[in-house]
Every structure is written in structure tokens, then in C-alpha cells.
Amino acid sequence: MEPNAAPAVREHHVHQRHFDRLVMLADGVFAIALTLSAVELRPEAKPGQTLLQIWGKPLLAYFLTFFILGVVWFQHRRTMAQLRRIDRTLTLITLLLLSLVALMPVVIRTMVSGESGLDQTVGMTIYALSLVAINFSLAMGWGYAAFIGGLAPDVPRPRAWSWLLHDTFIALTWAAIACWFLQRIWLLALVAVMAVVVRIASARQSRAARAAQA
């Protein structure tokens, strides 16, 4: 063996490189989406409007979206931190999540500008449905990693269930909001009941996880 020969690339090195690249991509997409959410704020001033009337709704939408995407990023970071490795399926689910996150600046512009000719109700519905898709993708990624792919074996089952149910609850909450804007009251009632059941189950699993650690 030559003295200056590079060491062989072992399997765990390959997994770590894949993992690092995916985390860097995710952080980059979230950062760009959060930045463009501000860039896309282009309110049209009408005669007689005050500064608050011009900028109030766009800024509210921006800060709300920044907070929501920040929570999604935090939840995604939590998932990544628990993984021993990453596989192709989780990579594809993560890419789906990131593609939806990257669309949020366009969704915000559609909601606040009215340039597409859509009324406010339709814009809010699109906004809510986009967040449904994002949070379900987040839940799907953690559900696969923890229960199907075996990528997070160190997380206790109650804790894993608590996180999955929490992510699902947020998705169902936005689904209920979308039903409200669509004026589908019967569907709203059904989704709301599902959200309450999931939230209760999440709380129980969280208590079980804390009891197991005590």
C-alpha cells in the first residue's frame, strides 16, 4: 500500500455525506423561501389609503408565514437530528417537502396582491391548502423514518408517535381552515373532530414518553 494513498471510503462515510448534502439543501431552500416571502410583498397603493391599509395585510401575511415556515424548519431539523442514516425514500419525501416550501412566496403573492384575479377567499384557501400539503409532507417524512424505514431507532415509540401525531394535528388544523373558506361546513366538522382526536392522542403519547424517561 502506498504511504500517501487515500483511505477507503466506508459505508458510514457515504451515508454521512448524503445526509450532510440533504441538510444543506433543506436549510438553503428554507432560507430562500423565507427571504423571497418578503421580496414578493408588492402592495398596490390606492388613492386615499393610509400606510397601514397599504402594508397591513401584506406584512401580517409575511410574519405569519415566516413563523409557520420557521416551525416547519424546526420540526424538520428535529427529524434530521434523530436519524442514524438516510435512504432514497426519505430523500424523495424531503424533496417533496422542500418543493412545497419553495412555492410559498408565490402563494403569498397570490393571496395578498390579487394580480391573478382571484378573490380573497380563494387566495386564503390556496394558502391554507399549501400549508396542509407542507405539514402532511413533514408528517409523512417522520412517519416513514420512525416506523417504516427504521432510520430513527433511538427514539422511544411513545415519543415518535407524539411527534407524528403533532405534525398531523397541525396539517388537520389547516385543512379545517381550508374547509371554512370553502364553506364546506360538514367537512369542516369532520376534520375538526379528527384534529381533536389526534391532538388528544398526541398529548397521551407525550405523557407516556415523559413517564418512561422519569
PDB file of C-alpha atoms in Angstrom:
ATOM      1  CA  MET A   1       0.000   0.000   0.000  1.00  0.00           C
ATOM      2  CA  GLU A   2       1.350   3.407  -0.986  1.00  0.00           C
ATOM      3  CA  PRO A   3       2.088   5.669   2.004  1.00  0.00           C
ATOM      4  CA  ASN A   4       0.156   8.605   0.511  1.00  0.00           C
ATOM      5  CA  ALA A   5      -2.854   6.592  -0.626  1.00  0.00           C
ATOM      6  CA  ALA A   6      -6.210   7.991   0.486  1.00  0.00           C
ATOM      7  CA  PRO A   7      -8.165   5.846   2.968  1.00  0.00           C
ATOM      8  CA  ALA A   8     -11.047   3.821   1.623  1.00  0.00           C
ATOM      9  CA  VAL A   9     -14.494   5.397   1.700  1.00  0.00           C
ATOM     10  CA  ARG A  10     -16.547   3.400   4.166  1.00  0.00           C
ATOM     11  CA  GLU A  11     -20.317   2.991   4.129  1.00  0.00           C
ATOM     12  CA  HIS A  12     -20.935   5.269   7.099  1.00  0.00           C
ATOM     13  CA  HIS A  13     -18.914   7.985   5.368  1.00  0.00           C
ATOM     14  CA  VAL A  14     -21.169   7.692   2.319  1.00  0.00           C
ATOM     15  CA  HIS A  15     -24.314   7.932   4.460  1.00  0.00           C
ATOM     16  CA  GLN A  16     -22.913  10.959   6.287  1.00  0.00           C
ATOM     17  CA  ARG A  17     -22.135  12.741   3.025  1.00  0.00           C
ATOM     18  CA  HIS A  18     -25.652  12.093   1.698  1.00  0.00           C
ATOM     19  CA  PHE A  19     -27.088  13.322   4.992  1.00  0.00           C
ATOM     20  CA  ASP A  20     -24.978  16.497   5.053  1.00  0.00           C
ATOM     21  CA  ARG A  21     -25.892  17.366   1.474  1.00  0.00           C
ATOM     22  CA  LEU A  22     -29.603  16.941   2.156  1.00  0.00           C
ATOM     23  CA  VAL A  23     -29.456  19.075   5.307  1.00  0.00           C
ATOM     24  CA  MET A  24     -27.586  21.831   3.453  1.00  0.00           C
ATOM     25  CA  LEU A  25     -30.137  21.726   0.632  1.00  0.00           C
ATOM     26  CA  ALA A  26     -33.024  21.914   3.104  1.00  0.00           C
ATOM     27  CA  ASP A  27     -31.527  24.852   5.003  1.00  0.00           C
ATOM     28  CA  GLY A  28     -30.889  26.655   1.727  1.00  0.00           C
ATOM     29  CA  VAL A  29     -34.441  26.176   0.451  1.00  0.00           C
ATOM     30  CA  PHE A  30     -35.956  27.347   3.727  1.00  0.00           C
ATOM     31  CA  ALA A  31     -33.672  30.399   3.792  1.00  0.00           C
ATOM     32  CA  ILE A  32     -34.527  31.354   0.206  1.00  0.00           C
ATOM     33  CA  ALA A  33     -38.261  30.810   0.747  1.00  0.00           C
ATOM     34  CA  LEU A  34     -38.247  32.997   3.854  1.00  0.00           C
ATOM     35  CA  THR A  35     -36.307  35.721   2.053  1.00  0.00           C
ATOM     36  CA  LEU A  36     -38.458  35.686  -1.084  1.00  0.00           C
ATOM     37  CA  SER A  37     -41.583  35.855   1.059  1.00  0.00           C
ATOM     38  CA  ALA A  38     -40.513  39.408   1.899  1.00  0.00           C
ATOM     39  CA  VAL A  39     -39.371  40.233  -1.633  1.00  0.00           C
ATOM     40  CA  GLU A  40     -42.756  39.255  -3.070  1.00  0.00           C
ATOM     41  CA  LEU A  41     -44.600  41.816  -0.932  1.00  0.00           C
ATOM     42  CA  ARG A  42     -45.653  44.406  -3.519  1.00  0.00           C
ATOM     43  CA  PRO A  43     -48.854  46.045  -2.310  1.00  0.00           C
ATOM     44  CA  GLU A  44     -50.632  48.375  -4.715  1.00  0.00           C
ATOM     45  CA  ALA A  45     -51.465  51.726  -3.177  1.00  0.00           C
ATOM     46  CA  LYS A  46     -54.888  53.159  -3.976  1.00  0.00           C
ATOM     47  CA  PRO A  47     -55.894  56.796  -3.576  1.00  0.00           C
ATOM     48  CA  GLY A  48     -56.976  57.636  -0.051  1.00  0.00           C
ATOM     49  CA  GLN A  49     -55.376  54.614   1.606  1.00  0.00           C
ATOM     50  CA  THR A  50     -53.244  55.023   4.703  1.00  0.00           C
ATOM     51  CA  LEU A  51     -49.858  53.384   5.126  1.00  0.00           C
ATOM     52  CA  LEU A  52     -51.416  50.849   7.478  1.00  0.00           C
ATOM     53  CA  GLN A  53     -54.099  49.963   4.945  1.00  0.00           C
ATOM     54  CA  ILE A  54     -51.484  49.504   2.231  1.00  0.00           C
ATOM     55  CA  TRP A  55     -48.988  47.424   4.201  1.00  0.00           C
ATOM     56  CA  GLY A  56     -51.079  45.912   6.994  1.00  0.00           C
ATOM     57  CA  LYS A  57     -52.290  42.759   5.239  1.00  0.00           C
ATOM     58  CA  PRO A  58     -49.032  42.017   3.342  1.00  0.00           C
ATOM     59  CA  LEU A  59     -46.918  42.375   6.485  1.00  0.00           C
ATOM     60  CA  LEU A  60     -49.323  40.254   8.514  1.00  0.00           C
ATOM     61  CA  ALA A  61     -49.171  37.534   5.852  1.00  0.00           C
ATOM     62  CA  TYR A  62     -45.374  37.757   5.763  1.00  0.00           C
ATOM     63  CA  PHE A  63     -44.818  37.490   9.520  1.00  0.00           C
ATOM     64  CA  LEU A  64     -47.397  34.714   9.843  1.00  0.00           C
ATOM     65  CA  THR A  65     -45.741  32.758   7.049  1.00  0.00           C
ATOM     66  CA  PHE A  66     -42.270  33.386   8.464  1.00  0.00           C
ATOM     67  CA  PHE A  67     -43.394  31.983  11.810  1.00  0.00           C
ATOM     68  CA  ILE A  68     -45.144  28.975  10.231  1.00  0.00           C
ATOM     69  CA  LEU A  69     -42.211  28.080   7.979  1.00  0.00           C
ATOM     70  CA  GLY A  70     -39.879  28.603  10.924  1.00  0.00           C
ATOM     71  CA  VAL A  71     -41.846  25.998  12.864  1.00  0.00           C
ATOM     72  CA  VAL A  72     -41.736  23.632   9.877  1.00  0.00           C
ATOM     73  CA  TRP A  73     -37.970  24.125   9.636  1.00  0.00           C
ATOM     74  CA  PHE A  74     -37.628  23.415  13.362  1.00  0.00           C
ATOM     75  CA  GLN A  75     -39.682  20.218  13.041  1.00  0.00           C
ATOM     76  CA  HIS A  76     -37.657  19.132  10.021  1.00  0.00           C
ATOM     77  CA  ARG A  77     -34.399  19.828  11.865  1.00  0.00           C
ATOM     78  CA  ARG A  78     -35.687  17.708  14.754  1.00  0.00           C
ATOM     79  CA  THR A  79     -36.325  14.841  12.350  1.00  0.00           C
ATOM     80  CA  MET A  80     -32.881  15.109  10.794  1.00  0.00           C
ATOM     81  CA  ALA A  81     -31.217  15.212  14.218  1.00  0.00           C
ATOM     82  CA  GLN A  82     -32.715  11.842  15.180  1.00  0.00           C
ATOM     83  CA  LEU A  83     -31.634   9.894  12.102  1.00  0.00           C
ATOM     84  CA  ARG A  84     -28.837   7.350  12.067  1.00  0.00           C
ATOM     85  CA  ARG A  85     -28.821   7.390   8.284  1.00  0.00           C
ATOM     86  CA  ILE A  86     -30.907   8.479   5.327  1.00  0.00           C
ATOM     87  CA  ASP A  87     -32.234   6.483   2.386  1.00  0.00           C
ATOM     88  CA  ARG A  88     -33.707   7.190  -1.037  1.00  0.00           C
ATOM     89  CA  THR A  89     -37.334   7.196   0.089  1.00  0.00           C
ATOM     90  CA  LEU A  90     -36.800   9.771   2.817  1.00  0.00           C
ATOM     91  CA  THR A  91     -34.750  11.839   0.390  1.00  0.00           C
ATOM     92  CA  LEU A  92     -37.668  11.898  -2.058  1.00  0.00           C
ATOM     93  CA  ILE A  93     -40.135  12.815   0.693  1.00  0.00           C
ATOM     94  CA  THR A  94     -37.811  15.614   1.794  1.00  0.00           C
ATOM     95  CA  LEU A  95     -37.570  16.898  -1.776  1.00  0.00           C
ATOM     96  CA  LEU A  96     -41.376  16.931  -1.945  1.00  0.00           C
ATOM     97  CA  LEU A  97     -41.483  18.960   1.268  1.00  0.00           C
ATOM     98  CA  LEU A  98     -38.868  21.402   0.005  1.00  0.00           C
ATOM     99  CA  SER A  99     -40.663  21.857  -3.324  1.00  0.00           C
ATOM    100  CA  LEU A 100     -43.807  22.879  -1.442  1.00  0.00           C
ATOM    101  CA  VAL A 101     -41.878  25.219   0.851  1.00  0.00           C
ATOM    102  CA  ALA A 102     -40.269  26.863  -2.182  1.00  0.00           C
ATOM    103  CA  LEU A 103     -43.739  27.664  -3.575  1.00  0.00           C
ATOM    104  CA  MET A 104     -44.813  29.671  -0.533  1.00  0.00           C
ATOM    105  CA  PRO A 105     -43.536  33.058  -1.796  1.00  0.00           C
ATOM    106  CA  VAL A 106     -45.731  32.639  -4.892  1.00  0.00           C
ATOM    107  CA  VAL A 107     -48.675  31.600  -2.724  1.00  0.00           C
ATOM    108  CA  ILE A 108     -48.234  34.686  -0.537  1.00  0.00           C
ATOM    109  CA  ARG A 109     -48.103  36.976  -3.560  1.00  0.00           C
ATOM    110  CA  THR A 110     -51.268  35.374  -4.951  1.00  0.00           C
ATOM    111  CA  MET A 111     -53.023  35.833  -1.633  1.00  0.00           C
ATOM    112  CA  VAL A 112     -52.119  39.467  -0.946  1.00  0.00           C
ATOM    113  CA  SER A 113     -51.786  41.059  -4.389  1.00  0.00           C
ATOM    114  CA  GLY A 114     -54.870  39.891  -6.268  1.00  0.00           C
ATOM    115  CA  GLU A 115     -52.905  40.086  -9.524  1.00  0.00           C
ATOM    116  CA  SER A 116     -54.260  36.714 -10.659  1.00  0.00           C
ATOM    117  CA  GLY A 117     -57.849  37.931 -10.429  1.00  0.00           C
ATOM    118  CA  LEU A 118     -58.665  35.635  -7.520  1.00  0.00           C
ATOM    119  CA  ASP A 119     -60.756  36.967  -4.677  1.00  0.00           C
ATOM    120  CA  GLN A 120     -59.530  36.953  -1.100  1.00  0.00           C
ATOM    121  CA  THR A 121     -61.382  33.764  -0.145  1.00  0.00           C
ATOM    122  CA  VAL A 122     -59.781  31.767  -2.941  1.00  0.00           C
ATOM    123  CA  GLY A 123     -56.364  33.169  -2.067  1.00  0.00           C
ATOM    124  CA  MET A 124     -56.749  32.197   1.584  1.00  0.00           C
ATOM    125  CA  THR A 125     -57.946  28.728   0.574  1.00  0.00           C
ATOM    126  CA  ILE A 126     -54.865  28.207  -1.593  1.00  0.00           C
ATOM    127  CA  TYR A 127     -52.697  29.430   1.285  1.00  0.00           C
ATOM    128  CA  ALA A 128     -54.315  27.003   3.755  1.00  0.00           C
ATOM    129  CA  LEU A 129     -54.140  24.056   1.346  1.00  0.00           C
ATOM    130  CA  SER A 130     -50.458  24.774   0.708  1.00  0.00           C
ATOM    131  CA  LEU A 131     -49.791  24.534   4.442  1.00  0.00           C
ATOM    132  CA  VAL A 132     -51.832  21.327   4.607  1.00  0.00           C
ATOM    133  CA  ALA A 133     -49.561  19.806   1.966  1.00  0.00           C
ATOM    134  CA  ILE A 134     -46.393  21.052   3.697  1.00  0.00           C
ATOM    135  CA  ASN A 135     -47.347  19.701   7.110  1.00  0.00           C
ATOM    136  CA  PHE A 136     -48.583  16.380   5.754  1.00  0.00           C
ATOM    137  CA  SER A 137     -45.276  16.003   3.897  1.00  0.00           C
ATOM    138  CA  LEU A 138     -43.464  16.745   7.144  1.00  0.00           C
ATOM    139  CA  ALA A 139     -45.543  14.141   8.987  1.00  0.00           C
ATOM    140  CA  MET A 140     -45.050  11.638   6.181  1.00  0.00           C
ATOM    141  CA  GLY A 141     -41.273  12.061   6.362  1.00  0.00           C
ATOM    142  CA  TRP A 142     -41.135  11.478  10.104  1.00  0.00           C
ATOM    143  CA  GLY A 143     -43.639   8.621   9.911  1.00  0.00           C
ATOM    144  CA  TYR A 144     -41.531   6.863   7.313  1.00  0.00           C
ATOM    145  CA  ALA A 145     -38.259   7.475   9.149  1.00  0.00           C
ATOM    146  CA  ALA A 146     -39.537   6.324  12.538  1.00  0.00           C
ATOM    147  CA  PHE A 147     -41.941   3.497  11.701  1.00  0.00           C
ATOM    148  CA  ILE A 148     -41.171   2.153   8.221  1.00  0.00           C
ATOM    149  CA  GLY A 149     -37.585   2.889   7.275  1.00  0.00           C
ATOM    150  CA  GLY A 150     -36.109   2.240  10.723  1.00  0.00           C
ATOM    151  CA  LEU A 151     -33.969   5.345  10.372  1.00  0.00           C
ATOM    152  CA  ALA A 152     -34.506   6.644  13.918  1.00  0.00           C
ATOM    153  CA  PRO A 153     -34.279   3.558  16.167  1.00  0.00           C
ATOM    154  CA  ASP A 154     -33.095   5.539  19.196  1.00  0.00           C
ATOM    155  CA  VAL A 155     -36.348   7.494  19.573  1.00  0.00           C
ATOM    156  CA  PRO A 156     -38.757   5.780  22.013  1.00  0.00           C
ATOM    157  CA  ARG A 157     -42.019   4.702  20.403  1.00  0.00           C
ATOM    158  CA  PRO A 158     -44.241   6.992  22.525  1.00  0.00           C
ATOM    159  CA  ARG A 159     -42.076   9.991  21.634  1.00  0.00           C
ATOM    160  CA  ALA A 160     -42.080   9.061  17.951  1.00  0.00           C
ATOM    161  CA  TRP A 161     -45.872   8.728  17.963  1.00  0.00           C
ATOM    162  CA  SER A 162     -46.251  12.022  19.799  1.00  0.00           C
ATOM    163  CA  TRP A 163     -44.234  13.879  17.166  1.00  0.00           C
ATOM    164  CA  LEU A 164     -46.057  12.205  14.281  1.00  0.00           C
ATOM    165  CA  LEU A 165     -49.477  12.967  15.742  1.00  0.00           C
ATOM    166  CA  HIS A 166     -48.465  16.557  16.494  1.00  0.00           C
ATOM    167  CA  ASP A 167     -47.423  17.148  12.879  1.00  0.00           C
ATOM    168  CA  THR A 168     -50.641  15.516  11.684  1.00  0.00           C
ATOM    169  CA  PHE A 169     -52.684  17.714  14.017  1.00  0.00           C
ATOM    170  CA  ILE A 170     -51.192  20.869  12.507  1.00  0.00           C
ATOM    171  CA  ALA A 171     -51.981  19.607   8.993  1.00  0.00           C
ATOM    172  CA  LEU A 172     -55.569  18.840  10.005  1.00  0.00           C
ATOM    173  CA  THR A 173     -55.912  22.281  11.574  1.00  0.00           C
ATOM    174  CA  TRP A 174     -55.022  23.942   8.287  1.00  0.00           C
ATOM    175  CA  ALA A 175     -57.340  21.523   6.490  1.00  0.00           C
ATOM    176  CA  ALA A 176     -60.173  22.694   8.748  1.00  0.00           C
ATOM    177  CA  ILE A 177     -59.328  26.316   7.932  1.00  0.00           C
ATOM    178  CA  ALA A 178     -59.422  25.492   4.214  1.00  0.00           C
ATOM    179  CA  CYS A 179     -62.840  23.863   4.670  1.00  0.00           C
ATOM    180  CA  TRP A 180     -64.051  27.026   6.393  1.00  0.00           C
ATOM    181  CA  PHE A 181     -63.026  29.204   3.454  1.00  0.00           C
ATOM    182  CA  LEU A 182     -64.598  26.697   1.053  1.00  0.00           C
ATOM    183  CA  GLN A 183     -67.785  26.833   3.143  1.00  0.00           C
ATOM    184  CA  ARG A 184     -67.877  23.051   3.471  1.00  0.00           C
ATOM    185  CA  ILE A 185     -69.290  23.018   6.977  1.00  0.00           C
ATOM    186  CA  TRP A 186     -69.923  19.266   7.161  1.00  0.00           C
ATOM    187  CA  LEU A 187     -66.363  18.576   6.045  1.00  0.00           C
ATOM    188  CA  LEU A 188     -65.091  21.188   8.492  1.00  0.00           C
ATOM    189  CA  ALA A 189     -66.881  19.397  11.336  1.00  0.00           C
ATOM    190  CA  LEU A 190     -65.398  16.048  10.308  1.00  0.00           C
ATOM    191  CA  VAL A 191     -61.855  17.393  10.014  1.00  0.00           C
ATOM    192  CA  ALA A 192     -62.203  19.280  13.308  1.00  0.00           C
ATOM    193  CA  VAL A 193     -63.242  16.091  15.109  1.00  0.00           C
ATOM    194  CA  MET A 194     -60.293  14.253  13.583  1.00  0.00           C
ATOM    195  CA  ALA A 195     -57.953  17.051  14.684  1.00  0.00           C
ATOM    196  CA  VAL A 196     -59.244  16.914  18.262  1.00  0.00           C
ATOM    197  CA  VAL A 197     -58.843  13.123  18.408  1.00  0.00           C
ATOM    198  CA  VAL A 198     -55.312  13.337  17.014  1.00  0.00           C
ATOM    199  CA  ARG A 199     -54.408  16.118  19.464  1.00  0.00           C
ATOM    200  CA  ILE A 200     -55.634  14.079  22.426  1.00  0.00           C
ATOM    201  CA  ALA A 201     -53.701  11.041  21.222  1.00  0.00           C
ATOM    202  CA  SER A 202     -50.581  13.174  20.781  1.00  0.00           C
ATOM    203  CA  ALA A 203     -50.876  14.510  24.331  1.00  0.00           C
ATOM    204  CA  ARG A 204     -51.264  10.995  25.729  1.00  0.00           C
ATOM    205  CA  GLN A 205     -48.224   9.737  23.855  1.00  0.00           C
ATOM    206  CA  SER A 206     -46.243  12.747  25.060  1.00  0.00           C
ATOM    207  CA  ARG A 207     -47.169  11.995  28.675  1.00  0.00           C
ATOM    208  CA  ALA A 208     -46.221   8.352  28.167  1.00  0.00           C
ATOM    209  CA  ALA A 209     -42.846   9.425  26.787  1.00  0.00           C
ATOM    210  CA  ARG A 210     -42.189  11.686  29.775  1.00  0.00           C
ATOM    211  CA  ALA A 211     -43.233   8.927  32.177  1.00  0.00           C
ATOM    212  CA  ALA A 212     -40.859   6.485  30.501  1.00  0.00           C
ATOM    213  CA  GLN A 213     -37.977   8.934  30.915  1.00  0.00           C
ATOM    214  CA  ALA A 214     -38.741   9.576  34.595  1.00  0.00           C
TER     215      ALA A 214
END
